[in-house]
Coordinates of C-alpha atoms and ligand atoms in Angstrom, one line a residue:
M1 CA 80.0 -4.4 -22.9
C2 CA 77.6 -6.1 -20.7
G3 CA 76.8 -6.5 -17.4
V4 CA 76.5 -10.3 -16.0
I5 CA 74.7 -11.4 -12.7
G6 CA 74.9 -15.0 -10.8
V7 CA 72.3 -15.8 -8.0
S8 CA 72.7 -18.8 -6.2
G9 CA 70.5 -20.2 -3.6
I10 CA 68.1 -17.7 -3.1
P11 CA 64.0 -18.1 -3.6
D12 CA 62.6 -16.6 -6.8
A13 CA 66.5 -16.0 -8.1
A14 CA 65.4 -15.0 -11.3
R15 CA 63.4 -12.3 -9.5
I16 CA 66.6 -11.2 -7.8
A17 CA 68.5 -11.3 -11.3
Y18 CA 65.9 -9.2 -12.9
L19 CA 66.6 -6.9 -10.2
G20 CA 70.7 -6.5 -10.5
L21 CA 70.1 -6.6 -14.1
Y22 CA 68.0 -2.9 -13.8
A23 CA 71.2 -2.0 -11.6
L24 CA 73.7 -2.9 -14.7
Q25 CA 70.9 -1.5 -17.5
H26 CA 74.3 1.2 -18.1
R27 CA 75.9 -2.0 -19.3
G28 CA 74.1 -3.2 -21.8
Q29 CA 70.7 -1.6 -23.3
E30 CA 70.6 -4.1 -26.4
S31 CA 69.1 -7.1 -25.0
A32 CA 68.6 -8.8 -21.8
G33 CA 68.4 -12.5 -20.8
I34 CA 67.9 -14.9 -17.3
V35 CA 68.1 -18.8 -17.4
S36 CA 67.3 -19.8 -14.5
V37 CA 67.7 -23.2 -12.3
D38 CA 65.0 -25.1 -10.1
A39 CA 65.5 -27.6 -7.5
G40 CA 65.2 -30.6 -10.2
G41 CA 68.0 -28.7 -11.9
T42 CA 65.8 -27.6 -15.0
A43 CA 66.6 -24.9 -16.3
R44 CA 64.3 -22.0 -18.2
L45 CA 65.5 -19.1 -20.7
H46 CA 64.5 -16.1 -21.3
R47 CA 65.8 -13.3 -23.2
A48 CA 64.7 -10.3 -25.6
M49 CA 66.0 -7.7 -27.4
G50 CA 65.8 -4.0 -25.5
L51 CA 66.1 -3.1 -22.1
V52 CA 65.7 -4.9 -18.7
S53 CA 62.1 -3.4 -18.1
D54 CA 61.2 -4.0 -21.9
A55 CA 62.4 -7.7 -22.1
F56 CA 60.8 -9.0 -18.5
A57 CA 57.0 -8.9 -18.1
E58 CA 55.8 -10.2 -14.5
A59 CA 54.6 -13.3 -16.3
T60 CA 57.8 -13.9 -17.8
L61 CA 59.3 -14.0 -14.0
R62 CA 56.9 -15.9 -13.0
D63 CA 58.2 -18.8 -15.6
L64 CA 61.6 -18.7 -14.4
P65 CA 61.1 -20.5 -10.9
G66 CA 64.2 -21.8 -9.1
D67 CA 66.7 -20.5 -6.8
I68 CA 69.9 -20.3 -9.0
A69 CA 69.9 -17.7 -11.6
V70 CA 71.8 -15.9 -14.5
G71 CA 71.4 -12.9 -16.2
H72 CA 72.6 -10.8 -19.1
T73 CA 72.6 -7.4 -20.5
R74 CA 73.9 -6.8 -23.7
Y75 CA 75.9 -4.2 -25.3
S76 CA 77.3 -5.7 -28.7
T77 CA 81.6 -5.1 -29.8
S78 CA 81.8 -8.3 -31.6
G79 CA 78.7 -9.9 -32.9
S80 CA 75.6 -8.2 -34.7
T81 CA 72.5 -6.9 -32.9
V82 CA 70.6 -9.8 -33.5
L83 CA 68.5 -12.1 -30.7
A84 CA 70.5 -14.9 -31.7
N85 CA 73.4 -13.1 -30.1
A86 CA 71.8 -11.9 -27.1
Q87 CA 72.9 -13.6 -23.9
P88 CA 72.7 -16.0 -21.4
Y89 CA 73.2 -18.8 -23.7
L90 CA 71.8 -22.0 -22.9
V91 CA 72.6 -25.3 -23.9
N92 CA 72.8 -29.2 -23.0
Y93 CA 75.5 -30.1 -21.6
H94 CA 76.8 -34.2 -20.4
A95 CA 76.3 -32.3 -16.8
G96 CA 73.1 -30.7 -17.1
P97 CA 72.1 -27.1 -18.6
L98 CA 75.1 -25.3 -19.5
S99 CA 74.3 -21.6 -19.1
V100 CA 77.1 -18.2 -19.9
A101 CA 76.8 -14.7 -19.6
H102 CA 80.3 -13.3 -20.6
N103 CA 81.2 -9.6 -19.8
G104 CA 84.3 -8.6 -22.2
N105 CA 85.6 -9.5 -26.0
L106 CA 87.7 -12.4 -26.5
T107 CA 90.7 -11.3 -28.9
N108 CA 91.0 -14.6 -30.8
A109 CA 87.6 -16.0 -31.2
D110 CA 87.6 -15.6 -35.1
E111 CA 90.7 -18.0 -35.0
L112 CA 89.3 -20.4 -32.9
R113 CA 85.7 -20.2 -34.6
D114 CA 87.3 -21.4 -37.9
R115 CA 89.0 -24.1 -35.9
L116 CA 85.9 -25.1 -34.7
V117 CA 83.5 -24.6 -38.0
R118 CA 86.1 -27.1 -40.0
D119 CA 86.4 -29.6 -37.0
G120 CA 82.4 -30.1 -37.6
A121 CA 81.0 -27.4 -35.0
L122 CA 77.7 -25.7 -35.7
F123 CA 76.8 -22.2 -34.7
A124 CA 73.7 -20.5 -34.0
S125 CA 75.5 -16.8 -33.3
S126 CA 78.1 -14.9 -34.5
S127 CA 79.0 -13.8 -31.0
D128 CA 82.4 -14.4 -29.2
T129 CA 80.4 -16.4 -26.5
E130 CA 79.5 -19.0 -28.3
V131 CA 82.9 -19.8 -29.3
L132 CA 83.7 -20.7 -25.8
V133 CA 80.4 -22.8 -25.1
H134 CA 81.4 -25.4 -28.0
L135 CA 85.7 -25.3 -26.7
I136 CA 83.5 -26.3 -23.0
A137 CA 81.9 -29.3 -25.2
R138 CA 84.7 -30.4 -26.5
S139 CA 87.5 -30.4 -23.8
S140 CA 88.8 -33.9 -23.2
A141 CA 89.2 -33.1 -19.7
P142 CA 87.9 -35.2 -17.2
T143 CA 85.9 -33.0 -15.2
V144 CA 83.6 -29.8 -15.6
E145 CA 85.8 -27.8 -13.9
G146 CA 88.9 -29.2 -16.2
Q147 CA 86.4 -28.4 -19.1
I148 CA 85.7 -25.0 -18.1
R149 CA 89.6 -24.5 -17.3
D150 CA 90.7 -25.8 -20.6
A151 CA 88.2 -23.7 -22.8
L152 CA 89.5 -20.2 -20.6
E153 CA 93.0 -21.6 -21.0
Q154 CA 92.1 -21.0 -24.7
V155 CA 90.7 -17.8 -25.3
D156 CA 92.4 -14.8 -25.1
G157 CA 91.1 -11.0 -24.0
A158 CA 88.6 -10.3 -21.8
Y159 CA 86.2 -12.4 -20.1
S160 CA 84.4 -12.1 -16.7
L161 CA 82.0 -14.8 -17.0
V162 CA 79.1 -16.5 -14.7
I163 CA 78.7 -20.0 -15.9
G164 CA 76.2 -22.3 -14.7
V165 CA 76.5 -25.8 -14.9
G166 CA 73.1 -28.2 -13.2
R167 CA 73.0 -26.2 -10.3
T168 CA 76.4 -24.7 -9.9
I169 CA 77.5 -21.7 -10.8
Y170 CA 81.3 -21.0 -11.7
A171 CA 82.5 -17.1 -12.0
T172 CA 86.1 -16.0 -13.5
V173 CA 87.9 -13.5 -14.1
D174 CA 90.4 -13.9 -17.3
S175 CA 94.0 -13.4 -15.7
R176 CA 94.8 -9.7 -16.8
G177 CA 91.7 -8.6 -14.9
F178 CA 90.0 -6.5 -17.9
R179 CA 86.7 -6.4 -16.1
P180 CA 85.0 -6.2 -12.8
L181 CA 83.5 -9.0 -10.9
L182 CA 82.1 -8.7 -7.5
V183 CA 80.6 -11.7 -5.0
G184 CA 77.6 -10.6 -2.6
R185 CA 75.7 -12.6 0.1
V186 CA 71.7 -12.2 0.7
G187 CA 71.0 -14.2 3.5
G188 CA 72.3 -17.9 2.9
G189 CA 73.0 -17.3 -0.8
L190 CA 75.1 -15.3 -2.8
V191 CA 75.2 -13.0 -5.8
V192 CA 78.0 -12.9 -8.5
A193 CA 77.8 -9.2 -10.6
S194 CA 79.5 -7.2 -12.3
E195 CA 79.5 -3.9 -10.5
T196 CA 78.6 -3.6 -6.6
C197 CA 75.5 -1.2 -7.5
A198 CA 73.7 -4.6 -8.8
L199 CA 74.5 -5.7 -5.0
D200 CA 73.0 -3.0 -3.5
L201 CA 69.7 -3.0 -5.5
V202 CA 69.1 -6.7 -4.6
G203 CA 70.4 -6.1 -0.5
A204 CA 73.4 -8.0 -0.8
S205 CA 76.4 -7.2 1.6
A206 CA 79.9 -7.3 -0.4
V207 CA 82.1 -10.5 0.4
R208 CA 84.8 -10.0 -2.3
E209 CA 86.0 -8.6 -5.5
L210 CA 87.6 -11.1 -7.7
M211 CA 90.6 -11.2 -8.7
P212 CA 92.2 -11.5 -12.1
G213 CA 93.0 -14.9 -12.7
D214 CA 90.3 -15.9 -10.1
F215 CA 88.1 -18.9 -11.2
V216 CA 85.6 -20.3 -8.2
R217 CA 82.9 -22.2 -7.5
I218 CA 79.2 -21.3 -6.2
D219 CA 77.5 -23.9 -4.2
D220 CA 75.2 -24.3 -1.5
G221 CA 76.1 -20.7 -0.3
E222 CA 79.6 -21.9 -0.4
I223 CA 82.4 -20.1 -2.4
V224 CA 85.7 -22.4 -3.4
D225 CA 88.4 -21.2 -4.7
L226 CA 89.9 -23.1 -7.5
P227 CA 92.9 -23.2 -8.7
R228 CA 93.5 -20.1 -10.2
L229 CA 94.4 -19.5 -14.0
T230 CA 97.5 -19.0 -15.8
P231 CA 98.9 -15.5 -14.2
R232 CA 99.2 -12.7 -16.9
R233 CA 100.6 -8.8 -16.5
V234 CA 97.0 -7.4 -15.1
S235 CA 95.5 -4.3 -17.2
R236 CA 92.5 -3.5 -15.4
C237 CA 90.5 -1.3 -17.7
I238 CA 90.7 2.3 -16.7
F239 CA 87.8 3.2 -19.0
E240 CA 85.7 1.6 -16.6
L241 CA 86.6 4.0 -14.0
V242 CA 86.8 6.9 -16.1
Y243 CA 83.7 6.3 -17.6
F244 CA 81.6 2.8 -18.0
S245 CA 81.0 2.3 -14.7
R246 CA 78.1 3.7 -12.2
P247 CA 79.8 6.4 -10.2
D248 CA 78.0 4.6 -6.8
S249 CA 79.8 1.0 -7.7
T250 CA 83.2 0.5 -6.0
I251 CA 85.5 -1.4 -8.8
F252 CA 89.1 -3.0 -9.0
G253 CA 89.1 -2.2 -5.2
E254 CA 88.1 1.7 -5.9
P255 CA 85.1 3.7 -5.2
V256 CA 84.4 5.0 -8.8
N257 CA 82.9 8.5 -7.2
H258 CA 86.4 8.8 -5.6
V259 CA 88.2 8.6 -8.4
R260 CA 86.4 10.6 -11.0
R261 CA 86.6 13.2 -8.2
E262 CA 90.5 13.4 -8.5
L263 CA 90.5 13.0 -12.2
G264 CA 88.4 16.5 -11.6
R265 CA 90.8 17.5 -9.3
Q266 CA 93.9 16.7 -11.6
L267 CA 92.3 19.0 -14.4
A268 CA 91.8 21.9 -12.1
R269 CA 95.7 21.4 -11.2
F270 CA 97.3 21.1 -14.8
H271 CA 95.1 22.5 -16.6
P272 CA 92.9 25.4 -15.2
A273 CA 91.0 27.6 -17.7
L274 CA 91.9 31.3 -16.6
G275 CA 89.2 33.5 -16.0
A276 CA 86.4 31.0 -15.9
D277 CA 83.4 32.3 -13.4
V278 CA 81.3 28.9 -13.6
V279 CA 82.4 25.3 -14.2
F280 CA 79.4 22.8 -15.3
S281 CA 79.7 19.1 -16.0
V282 CA 78.3 17.4 -19.5
P283 CA 75.8 15.5 -17.0
D284 CA 76.1 12.7 -15.9
S285 CA 79.3 10.9 -16.5
S286 CA 81.0 14.3 -16.0
N287 CA 79.1 15.2 -12.3
A288 CA 81.9 14.0 -9.8
M289 CA 84.6 15.4 -12.3
A290 CA 83.3 19.1 -12.5
L291 CA 82.8 18.8 -8.4
G292 CA 86.6 18.1 -7.9
Y293 CA 87.7 20.8 -10.8
S294 CA 85.6 23.2 -8.6
E295 CA 86.8 22.1 -5.1
V296 CA 90.4 22.3 -6.6
S297 CA 90.0 25.7 -9.0
G298 CA 87.3 27.3 -6.0
V299 CA 85.2 28.3 -9.3
K300 CA 81.7 27.9 -8.8
L301 CA 80.0 24.5 -9.6
E302 CA 76.5 25.0 -11.8
H303 CA 73.9 22.8 -13.4
G304 CA 74.6 24.7 -16.8
L305 CA 73.1 21.8 -19.1
I306 CA 69.8 19.5 -18.0
R307 CA 70.2 16.1 -19.6
N308 CA 66.8 14.2 -20.9
H309 CA 66.7 11.0 -19.1
Y310 CA 64.0 8.9 -21.4
V311 CA 66.2 8.8 -24.6
G312 CA 67.5 5.5 -25.0
R313 CA 70.6 4.7 -26.8
T314 CA 68.6 2.9 -29.4
F315 CA 66.2 6.6 -29.6
T316 CA 65.9 6.7 -33.3
N317 CA 64.6 10.4 -33.7
P318 CA 61.7 10.9 -35.7
I319 CA 62.1 14.7 -36.4
Q320 CA 65.5 13.9 -38.1
A321 CA 63.6 15.3 -41.2
L322 CA 63.1 18.7 -38.8
R323 CA 66.6 18.7 -38.9
V324 CA 66.8 19.1 -35.0
Q325 CA 70.4 18.0 -34.0
K326 CA 70.1 14.8 -32.1
V327 CA 72.2 16.6 -29.1
K328 CA 69.6 18.5 -28.4
I329 CA 67.4 15.9 -27.9
K330 CA 69.5 14.7 -24.8
F331 CA 71.0 18.3 -23.5
N332 CA 69.7 21.4 -23.5
P333 CA 71.4 24.6 -21.9
V334 CA 70.7 26.5 -18.9
R335 CA 70.6 30.4 -20.1
D336 CA 70.7 31.8 -16.8
V337 CA 74.1 29.9 -15.9
I338 CA 75.7 30.7 -19.8
E339 CA 74.5 33.9 -20.7
G340 CA 77.3 36.4 -20.6
R341 CA 79.9 34.3 -18.9
S342 CA 83.1 32.6 -19.4
V343 CA 82.4 29.2 -18.5
A344 CA 84.8 25.9 -17.8
V345 CA 82.9 22.9 -19.1
I346 CA 83.8 19.4 -17.6
D347 CA 83.3 16.2 -19.9
D348 CA 84.9 12.4 -19.1
S349 CA 85.9 11.9 -23.1
L350 CA 86.5 12.9 -26.5
V351 CA 85.4 9.9 -28.4
R352 CA 84.2 11.4 -32.0
G353 CA 83.8 14.8 -31.3
T354 CA 80.5 15.5 -32.6
T355 CA 78.5 15.4 -29.4
S356 CA 81.0 18.0 -27.9
K357 CA 80.6 20.1 -31.2
G358 CA 76.5 19.8 -30.8
L359 CA 77.1 20.8 -27.1
V360 CA 79.3 23.8 -27.9
E361 CA 77.3 25.2 -30.4
M362 CA 74.5 24.6 -27.9
I363 CA 76.4 26.7 -25.1
R364 CA 77.4 29.3 -27.6
D365 CA 73.9 30.0 -28.6
A366 CA 72.7 30.2 -24.8
G367 CA 75.0 33.3 -24.7
A368 CA 78.7 32.0 -23.3
R369 CA 81.3 34.8 -23.9
E370 CA 83.9 32.1 -23.9
V371 CA 84.1 28.0 -23.9
H372 CA 87.0 25.9 -22.3
L373 CA 86.4 22.5 -22.8
R374 CA 88.1 20.7 -20.0
L375 CA 88.7 16.5 -20.3
A376 CA 88.9 14.6 -17.7
S377 CA 91.6 11.8 -19.8
P378 CA 93.0 11.8 -22.8
P379 CA 91.2 11.7 -26.1
I380 CA 90.9 8.0 -27.4
T381 CA 92.8 7.3 -30.3
G382 CA 92.5 4.1 -30.7
P383 CA 89.4 0.9 -30.5
C384 CA 88.9 -1.3 -27.8
H385 CA 89.4 -4.5 -28.2
Y386 CA 88.1 -5.8 -24.9
G387 CA 84.9 -4.8 -24.7
I388 CA 84.0 -1.2 -25.1
D389 CA 82.4 -0.2 -28.2
T390 CA 84.5 2.5 -29.4
P391 CA 84.1 3.4 -33.6
T392 CA 87.3 2.6 -35.4
R393 CA 90.5 4.8 -35.7
A394 CA 89.0 6.6 -38.9
E395 CA 86.2 8.0 -36.7
L396 CA 87.9 8.6 -33.8
I397 CA 88.6 12.6 -34.1
A398 CA 92.0 12.7 -32.1
A399 CA 93.1 9.8 -34.4
N400 CA 93.4 12.2 -36.9
H401 CA 94.1 15.7 -36.0
S402 CA 96.4 17.7 -34.0
R403 CA 94.8 19.4 -30.6
E404 CA 94.5 22.8 -32.3
E405 CA 92.5 21.3 -35.4
I406 CA 90.3 19.4 -32.6
R407 CA 89.9 23.0 -30.4
A408 CA 89.0 24.5 -34.0
Y409 CA 86.4 22.0 -35.0
L410 CA 84.8 22.0 -31.5
G411 CA 84.3 25.6 -31.6
V412 CA 86.0 26.1 -28.3
D413 CA 88.1 29.1 -26.9
T414 CA 90.7 26.6 -25.3
L415 CA 90.8 22.5 -25.0
E416 CA 93.1 21.1 -22.8
Y417 CA 92.8 17.2 -21.4
L418 CA 94.3 15.5 -18.9
T419 CA 98.1 13.7 -20.0
L420 CA 98.1 9.6 -19.6
D421 CA 100.2 10.2 -16.3
E422 CA 97.8 13.1 -14.8
M423 CA 94.5 10.1 -15.7
I424 CA 97.0 7.4 -13.9
D425 CA 97.5 9.3 -11.1
A426 CA 94.3 9.9 -10.4
T427 CA 93.8 6.3 -9.1
G428 CA 96.7 6.2 -7.1
R429 CA 97.8 3.2 -9.1
R430 CA 100.3 3.0 -11.4
N431 CA 101.0 -0.4 -13.2
E432 CA 98.2 -2.2 -13.5
W433 CA 95.8 -0.5 -16.4
C434 CA 95.1 -1.4 -19.4
H435 CA 94.5 1.7 -21.4
A436 CA 95.1 1.1 -25.1
C437 CA 92.6 3.3 -26.4
F438 CA 94.1 5.9 -24.8
S439 CA 97.9 5.2 -25.4
G440 CA 97.9 2.1 -28.3
D441 CA 99.5 0.3 -25.9
Y442 CA 97.1 -2.9 -26.0
P443 CA 98.3 -5.9 -23.9
T444 CA 97.2 -8.8 -25.7
P445 CA 98.1 -9.6 -29.4
I446 CA 95.2 -8.3 -31.5
Q447 CA 95.0 -10.6 -34.5
L448 CA 91.8 -8.9 -35.9
T449 CA 92.5 -5.9 -38.7
L450 CA 91.4 -2.5 -37.5
G451 CA 87.3 -2.0 -38.6
Q452 CA 87.0 -5.5 -38.4
M453 CA 85.8 -5.8 -35.1
R454 CA 82.5 -4.6 -34.7
H455 CA 80.0 -6.7 -36.7
S456 CA 82.8 -9.2 -37.8
S457 CA 80.9 -12.7 -38.3
P458 CA 78.2 -12.5 -41.0
P459 CA 74.6 -11.7 -38.9
V460 CA 72.7 -14.4 -38.5
T461 CA 68.6 -13.5 -38.2
A462 CA 67.5 -17.0 -36.4
T463 CA 65.5 -15.9 -33.3
A464 CA 66.2 -18.1 -30.4
Ligands
AMP501 P1 82.0 12.8 -28.6 O1 81.6 14.2 -28.4 O2 81.3 12.1 -29.7 O3 83.5 12.5 -28.6 O4 81.1 11.6 -27.3 C1 82.1 12.1 -26.2 C2 80.9 11.3 -25.1 O5 80.7 10.5 -25.1 C3 81.4 11.4 -23.7 O6 80.7 12.8 -22.9 C4 81.2 10.6 -23.0 O7 80.5 10.5 -22.0 C5 80.8 9.2 -23.6 N1 81.1 8.7 -24.2 C6 82.1 7.5 -24.1 N2 82.6 6.4 -24.3 C7 80.9 5.8 -25.3 C8 81.0 5.2 -25.3 N3 81.7 4.0 -25.7 N4 79.8 4.5 -25.5 C9 79.0 5.9 -25.7 N5 79.2 6.9 -25.3 C10 80.2 7.2 -24.7

């Protein structure tokens, strides 16, 4: 998964992109990059591994002049963790510098890459996004827009894209609409971003959300609709609402906080933890859900776990030798809330079960009398092929174990979770979701075999 941003017609655009990427940091912590384009059409790129704040210093931003920018934060789902795969890509194109920032995952990238390589294309990275760049460059369509469209109609899977060509920005969302992309206005300029929380941070007022299949051109403060992409059945990623997006964002027309609250209410309606004295969340992703659960059940909401916010995703544990559980570095229980009580613990999702198992042990050690785990989504049983970094089926606990086996493994008194329908009902809309990771119902043909999904190409270690 990734965060993308495009800025057009705003002085010091790289700084706006930087701020926006800051708000999108949760969407990718592996690398960050910005391309800026100045008034003369010269493009400059800086990208680096790590967090946005690590990747950019004041001097780096000063070296990215111009009123146009394209930015990206990366979280790899295809391609390896190396600088060559960091985005945006910047290449020389006949119509000027071409930059691409991609959120999603192309499901037919390997097949297209093989064909391009046979035709003589040279790849600098192992990322699926570079395939798109080659397809654009090789298209025989007579216009830039035609070439981009030609490439988009050949790729399958998930893409919310910001593409810079010279001083023009193009933005598009695949026809199934897997990932969000929104447009806002700042003064006379426009900003395109993965979530509204980025528009808020840069002071942009929301203009519109790009709908599945939308393809737009942004120039001189104007947004122009181009002919839409070939329509397909809409399949927006429900996991964006359950876990991935920030609760202060509005995506797919839904305030994320509102849906999460309703997911918690659904748990209280259909899966109450009878006899629980208190309810608390696994912070922060489940906070709104625990609030919703408390609202409907009347069970008192407490802070039973405190999260250390300084633990990054790439944190390596220097005290592993002391056998300190990783989960202990991230969470600590509040004994005062837990001791002697029957507790309902709300989490958003179950993946490998390892975090939950560690948390349950911790909660028991803090003196809980009973632990009732409630999950605000069905357990994940299959990998995501559309951009979320889920493990292979072998590592997904619910793909291979019954609920009773999982309950015993986690060491909880009761374990319940929302059914697919109960989760979908919380969105208020029925037929437009991709829930493949929960249901196995994949909306596109999947050409890769399971287990090949991550790091499927040989790693490239070149630096940019
Ligand atoms: P586990 O107990 O190991 O199954 O992990 C479940 C926890 O991981 C939940 O609390 C989720 O908030 C979190 N989670 C779910 N999906 C992801 C993901 N794709 N990347 C990182 N964390 C996730």
